[in-house]
PDB file of C-alpha atoms in Angstrom:
ATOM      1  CA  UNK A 815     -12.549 -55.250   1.966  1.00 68.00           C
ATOM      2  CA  UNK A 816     -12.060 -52.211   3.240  1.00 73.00           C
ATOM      3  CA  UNK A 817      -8.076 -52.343   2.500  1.00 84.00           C
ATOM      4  CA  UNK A 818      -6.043 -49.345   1.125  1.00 92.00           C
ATOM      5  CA  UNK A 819      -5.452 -49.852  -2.467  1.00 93.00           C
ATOM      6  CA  UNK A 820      -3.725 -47.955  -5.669  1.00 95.00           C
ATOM      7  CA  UNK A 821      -4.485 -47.879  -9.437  1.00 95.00           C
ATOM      8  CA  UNK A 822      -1.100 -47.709 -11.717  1.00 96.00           C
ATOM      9  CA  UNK A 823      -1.373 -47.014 -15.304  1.00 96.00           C
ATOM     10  CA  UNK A 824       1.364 -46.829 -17.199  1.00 95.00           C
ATOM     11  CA  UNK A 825       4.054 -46.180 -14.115  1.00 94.00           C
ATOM     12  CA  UNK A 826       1.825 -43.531 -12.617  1.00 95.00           C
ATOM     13  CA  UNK A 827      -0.718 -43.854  -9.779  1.00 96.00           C
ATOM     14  CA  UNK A 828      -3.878 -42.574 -10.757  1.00 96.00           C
ATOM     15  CA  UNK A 829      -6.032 -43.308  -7.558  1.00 94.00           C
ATOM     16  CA  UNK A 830      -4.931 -44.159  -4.342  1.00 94.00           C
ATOM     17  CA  UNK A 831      -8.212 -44.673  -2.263  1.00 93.00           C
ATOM     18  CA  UNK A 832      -9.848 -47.663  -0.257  1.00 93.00           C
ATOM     19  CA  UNK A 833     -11.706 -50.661  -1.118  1.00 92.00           C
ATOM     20  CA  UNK A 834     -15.408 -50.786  -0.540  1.00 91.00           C
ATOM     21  CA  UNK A 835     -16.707 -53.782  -2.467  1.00 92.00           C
ATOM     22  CA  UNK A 836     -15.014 -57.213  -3.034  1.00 92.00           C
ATOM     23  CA  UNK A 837     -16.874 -59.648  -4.484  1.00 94.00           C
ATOM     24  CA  UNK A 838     -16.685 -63.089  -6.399  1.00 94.00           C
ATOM     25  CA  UNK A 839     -19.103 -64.146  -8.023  1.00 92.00           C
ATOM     26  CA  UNK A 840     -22.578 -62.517  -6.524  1.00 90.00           C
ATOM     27  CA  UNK A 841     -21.016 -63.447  -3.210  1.00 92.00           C
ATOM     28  CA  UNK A 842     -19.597 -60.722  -0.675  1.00 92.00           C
ATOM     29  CA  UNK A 843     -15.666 -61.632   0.120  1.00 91.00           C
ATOM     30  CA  UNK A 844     -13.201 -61.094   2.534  1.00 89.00           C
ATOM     31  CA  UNK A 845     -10.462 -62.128   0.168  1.00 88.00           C
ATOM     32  CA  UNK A 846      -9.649 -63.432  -3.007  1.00 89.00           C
ATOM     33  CA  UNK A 847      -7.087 -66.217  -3.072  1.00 91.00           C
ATOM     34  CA  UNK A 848      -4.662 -65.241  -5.848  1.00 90.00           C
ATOM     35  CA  UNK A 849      -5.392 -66.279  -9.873  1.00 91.00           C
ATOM     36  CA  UNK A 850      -9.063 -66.160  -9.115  1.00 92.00           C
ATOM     37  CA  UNK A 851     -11.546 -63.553 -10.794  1.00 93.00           C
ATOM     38  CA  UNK A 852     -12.858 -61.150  -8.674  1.00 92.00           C
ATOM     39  CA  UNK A 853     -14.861 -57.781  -8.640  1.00 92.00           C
ATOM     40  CA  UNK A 854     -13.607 -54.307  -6.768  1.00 91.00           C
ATOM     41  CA  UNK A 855     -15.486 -51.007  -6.505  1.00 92.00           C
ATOM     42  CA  UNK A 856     -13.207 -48.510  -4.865  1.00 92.00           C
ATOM     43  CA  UNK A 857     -14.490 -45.642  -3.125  1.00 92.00           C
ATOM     44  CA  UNK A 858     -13.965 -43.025  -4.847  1.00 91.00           C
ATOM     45  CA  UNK A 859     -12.337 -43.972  -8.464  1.00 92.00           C
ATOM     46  CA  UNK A 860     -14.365 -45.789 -11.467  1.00 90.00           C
ATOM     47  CA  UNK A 861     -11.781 -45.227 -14.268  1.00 90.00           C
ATOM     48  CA  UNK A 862     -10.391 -48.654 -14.471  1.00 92.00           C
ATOM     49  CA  UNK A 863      -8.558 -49.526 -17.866  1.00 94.00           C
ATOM     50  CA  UNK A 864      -7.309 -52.522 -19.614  1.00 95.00           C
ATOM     51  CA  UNK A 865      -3.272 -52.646 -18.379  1.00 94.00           C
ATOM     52  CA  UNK A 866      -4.404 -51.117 -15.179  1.00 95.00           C
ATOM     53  CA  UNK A 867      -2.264 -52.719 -11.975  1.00 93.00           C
ATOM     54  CA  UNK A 868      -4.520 -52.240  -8.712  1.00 91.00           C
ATOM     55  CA  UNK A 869      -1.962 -52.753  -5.787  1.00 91.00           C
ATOM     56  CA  UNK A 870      -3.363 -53.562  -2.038  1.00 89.00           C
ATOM     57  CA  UNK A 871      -1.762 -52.302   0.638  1.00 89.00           C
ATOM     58  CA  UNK A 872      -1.647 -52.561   4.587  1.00 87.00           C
ATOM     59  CA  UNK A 873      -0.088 -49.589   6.602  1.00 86.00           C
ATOM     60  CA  UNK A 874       1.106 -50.600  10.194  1.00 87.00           C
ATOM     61  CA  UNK A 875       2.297 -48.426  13.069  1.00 89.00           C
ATOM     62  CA  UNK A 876       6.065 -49.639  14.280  1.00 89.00           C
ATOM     63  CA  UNK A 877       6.669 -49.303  18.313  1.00 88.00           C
ATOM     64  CA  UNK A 878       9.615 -48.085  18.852  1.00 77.00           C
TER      65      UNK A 878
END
């Protein structure tokens, strides 16, 4: 939750936008171990579509 995430359809990102709601089952989540279902509402984007790739992302500072 709360994560940076993208929506790619078809090579292009449509929505690139943060994660406000992960969920499986009824129950709230902090993650989602991978090959499970899962639901996402992202903050501002609700134009999912079958072949749609939603990529999660972290950005991190670097010290120098």
């Amino acid at each position: 939750r709360n994560d940076l995430l993208r929506v790619v359809r078809d090579g292009i990102i449509i929505a690139d936008d943060k994660m406000i709601s992960l969920k499986r089952f009824k129950d709230d989540m902090k993650e989602v171990a991978q090959g499970y279902e899962c639901g996402i509402s992202i903050e501002n984007f609700n134009d999912i579509k079958v072949g749609d790739s939603i990529e999660c992302y972290l950005v991190e500072q670097k010290k120098d």
